[in-house]
Short mmCIF file of C-alpha atoms in Angstrom, two decimals:
data_model
loop_
_atom_site.label_atom_id
_atom_site.label_comp_id
_atom_site.label_asym_id
_atom_site.label_seq_id
_atom_site.Cartn_x
_atom_site.Cartn_y
_atom_site.Cartn_z
CA UNK F 1 -5.28 -7.05 15.29
CA UNK F 2 -6.21 -8.11 11.88
CA UNK F 3 -4.11 -10.13 9.38
CA UNK F 4 -4.27 -10.54 5.58
CA UNK F 5 -3.00 -13.74 4.17
CA UNK F 6 -2.33 -14.20 0.38
CA UNK F 7 -1.27 -18.02 0.01
CA UNK F 8 -0.25 -17.80 -3.67
CA UNK F 9 3.32 -16.34 -3.98
CA UNK F 10 3.23 -16.55 -7.58
CA UNK F 11 0.63 -17.25 -10.58
CA UNK F 12 0.62 -17.41 -14.02
CA UNK F 13 -1.83 -17.23 -16.76
CA UNK F 14 -2.00 -16.95 -20.55
CA UNK F 15 -3.16 -13.86 -22.25
CA UNK F 16 -6.86 -13.60 -22.73
CA UNK F 17 -7.68 -16.12 -19.98
CA UNK F 18 -8.93 -15.64 -16.41
CA UNK F 19 -7.01 -15.82 -13.40
CA UNK F 20 -8.37 -15.56 -9.64
CA UNK F 21 -6.17 -14.55 -6.97
CA UNK F 22 -6.95 -15.45 -3.25
CA UNK F 23 -7.08 -13.63 0.15
CA UNK F 24 -8.27 -14.16 3.38
CA UNK F 25 -8.40 -11.93 6.56
CA UNK F 26 -8.96 -12.29 10.10
CA UNK F 27 -10.79 -9.51 12.01
CA UNK F 28 -13.33 -9.19 14.95
CA UNK F 29 -14.43 -5.89 13.63
CA UNK F 30 -17.70 -5.79 11.41
CA UNK F 31 -17.12 -2.53 9.44
CA UNK F 32 -14.17 -2.34 7.22
CA UNK F 33 -12.85 -1.79 3.58
CA UNK F 34 -10.99 -4.48 1.54
CA UNK F 35 -8.66 -3.59 -1.33
CA UNK F 36 -6.69 -5.13 -4.18
CA UNK F 37 -3.74 -2.96 -5.03
CA UNK F 38 -1.45 -3.61 -8.35
CA UNK F 39 2.25 -2.86 -8.27
CA UNK F 40 3.70 -3.26 -11.60
CA UNK F 41 7.31 -3.45 -12.37
CA UNK F 42 7.59 0.68 -12.13
CA UNK F 43 6.59 -0.29 -8.33
CA UNK F 44 3.89 2.17 -8.36
CA UNK F 45 0.99 1.20 -6.20
CA UNK F 46 -2.25 1.33 -8.09
CA UNK F 47 -5.73 0.71 -6.55
CA UNK F 48 -7.62 -1.90 -8.64
CA UNK F 49 -10.75 -2.40 -6.60
CA UNK F 50 -12.38 -2.00 -3.21
CA UNK F 51 -15.35 -3.56 -1.21
CA UNK F 52 -17.07 -2.04 1.62
CA UNK F 53 -17.98 -4.99 4.11
CA UNK F 54 -21.51 -3.71 4.60
CA UNK F 55 -22.38 -4.04 0.94
CA UNK F 56 -23.39 -7.59 -0.11
CA UNK F 57 -22.93 -7.05 -3.82
CA UNK F 58 -19.40 -7.84 -4.91
CA UNK F 59 -17.59 -4.95 -6.47
CA UNK F 60 -16.54 -4.81 -9.95
CA UNK F 61 -14.33 -2.56 -12.27
CA UNK F 62 -14.20 -3.39 -15.82
CA UNK F 63 -12.27 -6.83 -16.13
CA UNK F 64 -11.56 -7.03 -12.46
CA UNK F 65 -14.19 -8.35 -10.16
CA UNK F 66 -14.11 -9.72 -6.60
CA UNK F 67 -15.80 -12.42 -4.59
CA UNK F 68 -16.23 -11.31 -1.20
CA UNK F 69 -17.52 -13.99 1.29
CA UNK F 70 -17.83 -12.15 4.63
CA UNK F 71 -18.78 -15.17 6.79
CA UNK F 72 -15.59 -16.85 5.33
CA UNK F 73 -13.30 -13.92 5.60
CA UNK F 74 -12.41 -14.35 2.06
CA UNK F 75 -11.81 -12.00 -0.77
CA UNK F 76 -10.48 -12.92 -3.98
CA UNK F 77 -9.85 -11.09 -7.21
CA UNK F 78 -10.75 -12.33 -10.37
CA UNK F 79 -9.01 -10.93 -13.68
CA UNK F 80 -11.03 -11.70 -16.92
CA UNK F 81 -9.41 -11.43 -20.53
CA UNK F 82 -5.87 -11.12 -18.78
CA UNK F 83 -3.49 -8.64 -20.61
CA UNK F 84 0.07 -8.34 -20.64
CA UNK F 85 -0.35 -5.13 -18.72
CA UNK F 86 -1.72 -7.09 -15.83
CA UNK F 87 1.63 -8.51 -14.93
CA UNK F 88 2.43 -7.06 -11.59
CA UNK F 89 2.69 -8.05 -7.96
CA UNK F 90 -1.01 -7.79 -6.39
CA UNK F 91 -1.60 -7.22 -2.75
CA UNK F 92 -4.91 -7.65 -0.71
CA UNK F 93 -5.33 -5.14 1.91
CA UNK F 94 -7.78 -4.37 4.77
CA UNK F 95 -8.89 -1.12 6.64
CA UNK F 96 -11.23 -0.19 9.64
CA UNK F 97 -14.23 1.76 8.87
CA UNK F 98 -15.75 3.36 12.18
CA UNK F 99 -19.28 3.52 13.26
CA UNK F 100 -19.59 6.86 11.97
CA UNK F 101 -18.79 5.87 8.43
CA UNK F 102 -15.27 7.36 8.26
CA UNK F 103 -12.80 5.30 7.32
CA UNK F 104 -9.54 5.46 9.42
CA UNK F 105 -6.27 3.73 10.61
CA UNK F 106 -3.65 1.93 8.48
CA UNK F 107 -3.88 -0.27 5.81
CA UNK F 108 -2.83 -3.86 6.68
CA UNK F 109 -1.59 -5.63 3.52
CA UNK F 110 -1.06 -9.22 2.59
CA UNK F 111 2.19 -10.91 1.32
CA UNK F 112 1.55 -10.30 -2.44
CA UNK F 113 1.14 -12.61 -5.13
CA UNK F 114 3.37 -11.94 -8.37
CA UNK F 115 1.10 -12.61 -11.48
CA UNK F 116 2.83 -13.09 -14.79
CA UNK F 117 0.75 -13.03 -17.88
CA UNK F 118 2.18 -14.92 -20.83
CA UNK F 119 1.57 -14.12 -24.71
CA UNK Y 1 -7.02 9.99 -9.02
CA UNK Y 2 -5.02 12.38 -6.76
CA UNK Y 3 -1.26 12.61 -7.32
CA UNK Y 4 1.38 12.12 -4.75
CA UNK Y 5 5.11 12.87 -5.80
CA UNK Y 6 8.54 11.63 -3.94
CA UNK Y 7 11.76 13.23 -4.58
CA UNK Y 8 14.26 12.02 -5.04
CA UNK Y 9 13.31 8.88 -7.13
CA UNK Y 10 16.73 7.32 -6.43
CA UNK Y 11 19.55 8.14 -3.73
CA UNK Y 12 22.86 6.73 -3.27
CA UNK Y 13 24.84 7.96 -0.29
CA UNK Y 14 27.81 6.82 1.72
CA UNK Y 15 27.71 5.07 5.10
CA UNK Y 16 27.07 7.55 7.91
CA UNK Y 17 25.43 10.29 5.95
CA UNK Y 18 21.81 11.47 6.32
CA UNK Y 19 19.34 11.20 3.60
CA UNK Y 20 16.01 13.35 3.36
CA UNK Y 21 13.13 11.94 1.23
CA UNK Y 22 10.25 14.28 0.56
CA UNK Y 23 6.61 13.36 -0.15
CA UNK Y 24 4.20 16.02 -1.40
CA UNK Y 25 0.54 15.71 -2.19
CA UNK Y 26 0.04 17.76 -5.51
CA UNK Y 27 -3.47 18.44 -5.67
CA UNK Y 28 -5.15 17.55 -2.17
CA UNK Y 29 -4.50 18.34 1.38
CA UNK Y 30 -3.29 15.35 3.00
CA UNK Y 31 -4.37 15.30 6.84
CA UNK Y 32 -2.40 11.75 7.05
CA UNK Y 33 0.68 10.33 5.51
CA UNK Y 34 2.16 7.18 5.68
CA UNK Y 35 5.94 5.89 5.15
CA UNK Y 36 6.40 2.33 4.05
CA UNK Y 37 9.58 0.11 3.60
CA UNK Y 38 9.76 -2.59 0.93
CA UNK Y 39 12.26 -5.16 -0.01
CA UNK Y 40 12.18 -6.77 -3.34
CA UNK Y 41 9.40 -9.10 -3.90
CA UNK Y 42 7.94 -8.50 -0.49
CA UNK Y 43 5.00 -6.63 1.04
CA UNK Y 44 5.01 -2.95 1.99
CA UNK Y 45 6.01 -2.82 5.80
CA UNK Y 46 4.56 0.32 7.37
CA UNK Y 47 6.95 2.42 9.40
CA UNK Y 48 5.29 5.34 10.65
CA UNK Y 49 2.13 7.39 10.21
CA UNK Y 50 2.07 11.17 10.72
CA UNK Y 51 -0.75 13.77 10.91
CA UNK Y 52 -0.15 17.10 9.98
CA UNK Y 53 1.31 19.11 13.00
CA UNK Y 54 1.73 16.35 15.22
CA UNK Y 55 4.32 13.84 15.98
CA UNK Y 56 4.81 10.82 13.91
CA UNK Y 57 3.27 7.48 15.44
CA UNK Y 58 5.91 4.59 14.63
CA UNK Y 59 5.31 1.16 14.28
CA UNK Y 60 6.82 -1.40 16.73
CA UNK Y 61 10.57 -2.20 15.86
CA UNK Y 62 11.09 1.16 13.96
CA UNK Y 63 13.64 3.25 15.40
CA UNK Y 64 12.23 6.90 15.58
CA UNK Y 65 15.64 8.60 16.09
CA UNK Y 66 16.75 6.92 12.93
CA UNK Y 67 13.74 7.60 10.85
CA UNK Y 68 12.63 11.02 11.47
CA UNK Y 69 9.35 12.05 10.22
CA UNK Y 70 8.12 15.52 9.79
CA UNK Y 71 4.68 16.55 8.51
CA UNK Y 72 5.07 20.33 8.47
CA UNK Y 73 2.13 20.88 6.27
CA UNK Y 74 -1.00 19.41 4.63
CA UNK Y 75 1.07 18.74 1.37
CA UNK Y 76 4.65 17.85 2.47
CA UNK Y 77 6.06 14.98 4.65
CA UNK Y 78 9.83 14.18 5.11
CA UNK Y 79 11.69 11.02 5.89
CA UNK Y 80 15.25 11.67 7.15
CA UNK Y 81 17.43 8.60 7.51
CA UNK Y 82 19.96 9.50 9.78
CA UNK Y 83 23.42 7.97 9.99
CA UNK Y 84 22.35 5.54 7.16
CA UNK Y 85 23.87 2.15 6.90
CA UNK Y 86 24.07 -0.43 4.15
CA UNK Y 87 21.27 -2.30 5.93
CA UNK Y 88 18.96 0.80 5.48
CA UNK Y 89 19.02 0.30 1.60
CA UNK Y 90 15.73 -0.19 0.64
CA UNK Y 91 12.59 1.06 -1.38
CA UNK Y 92 10.74 3.70 0.65
CA UNK Y 93 7.07 4.45 -0.42
CA UNK Y 94 4.83 7.33 1.25
CA UNK Y 95 1.28 7.59 0.76
CA UNK Y 96 -1.12 10.22 1.52
CA UNK Y 97 -4.78 10.36 2.74
CA UNK Y 98 -7.29 13.40 2.36
CA UNK Y 99 -9.88 13.92 5.16
CA UNK Y 100 -13.51 12.99 4.35
CA UNK Y 101 -15.87 10.12 4.85
CA UNK Y 102 -13.96 7.52 2.42
CA UNK Y 103 -10.48 9.34 2.15
CA UNK Y 104 -8.86 7.06 -0.26
CA UNK Y 105 -5.19 6.74 0.40
CA UNK Y 106 -2.75 7.56 -2.49
CA UNK Y 107 0.70 6.26 -3.06
CA UNK Y 108 3.96 8.07 -4.20
CA UNK Y 109 5.99 6.43 -6.87
CA UNK Y 110 8.86 5.51 -4.21
CA UNK Y 111 12.44 6.18 -3.56
CA UNK Y 112 15.10 3.59 -3.85
CA UNK Y 113 17.83 4.22 -1.29
CA UNK Y 114 21.18 2.58 -1.69
CA UNK Y 115 23.76 3.14 1.01
CA UNK Y 116 27.47 2.14 0.27
#
């Protein structure tokens, strides 16, 4: 079974600075998706970014980017120009992608990292 | 993205009563729905996966007779907590996924259950 580990329970950063959240995972599969989700105080889960394992290029979404190291099974999230609204709990997650190209199965979440952005 | 709603957002009930939580996909057909439980500052714990028209698949350790899940249509799934006890108090989140090659999973806003 796959596991996802986030080793940073809490992080803090000053507004406008950059912060990196760590995630490692363990799987014997070769085809999968990796995700970062954000859960703000409202507790609504929001997809921040996703990465297909077969793509070498790191995914980016505006101020959010990932450093995907497949061999090392590492998937970190970098938040640039941090904003107060980035304060939230962040979850790294994994999901299988079958040979037919269809994503299936359940999401496996890491333990989460609470990020606080200070003014 | 697509919208998933949950109702109610908060519910308080007495110990021993049953509570039903609804999860609806508002603008897409959800072939698969998931129910999660979350404790404060903790990760989401998957309780069960349901496919429309089929019985739910429960995760190990989740009592299927206590947490009844029904996925009767492509837009509605319900979670019924039967004979609720204070230890069932938690935040319950549903998630819905459409068909297709990528089939992103969308999350509802959650339901806070308090059992007195």
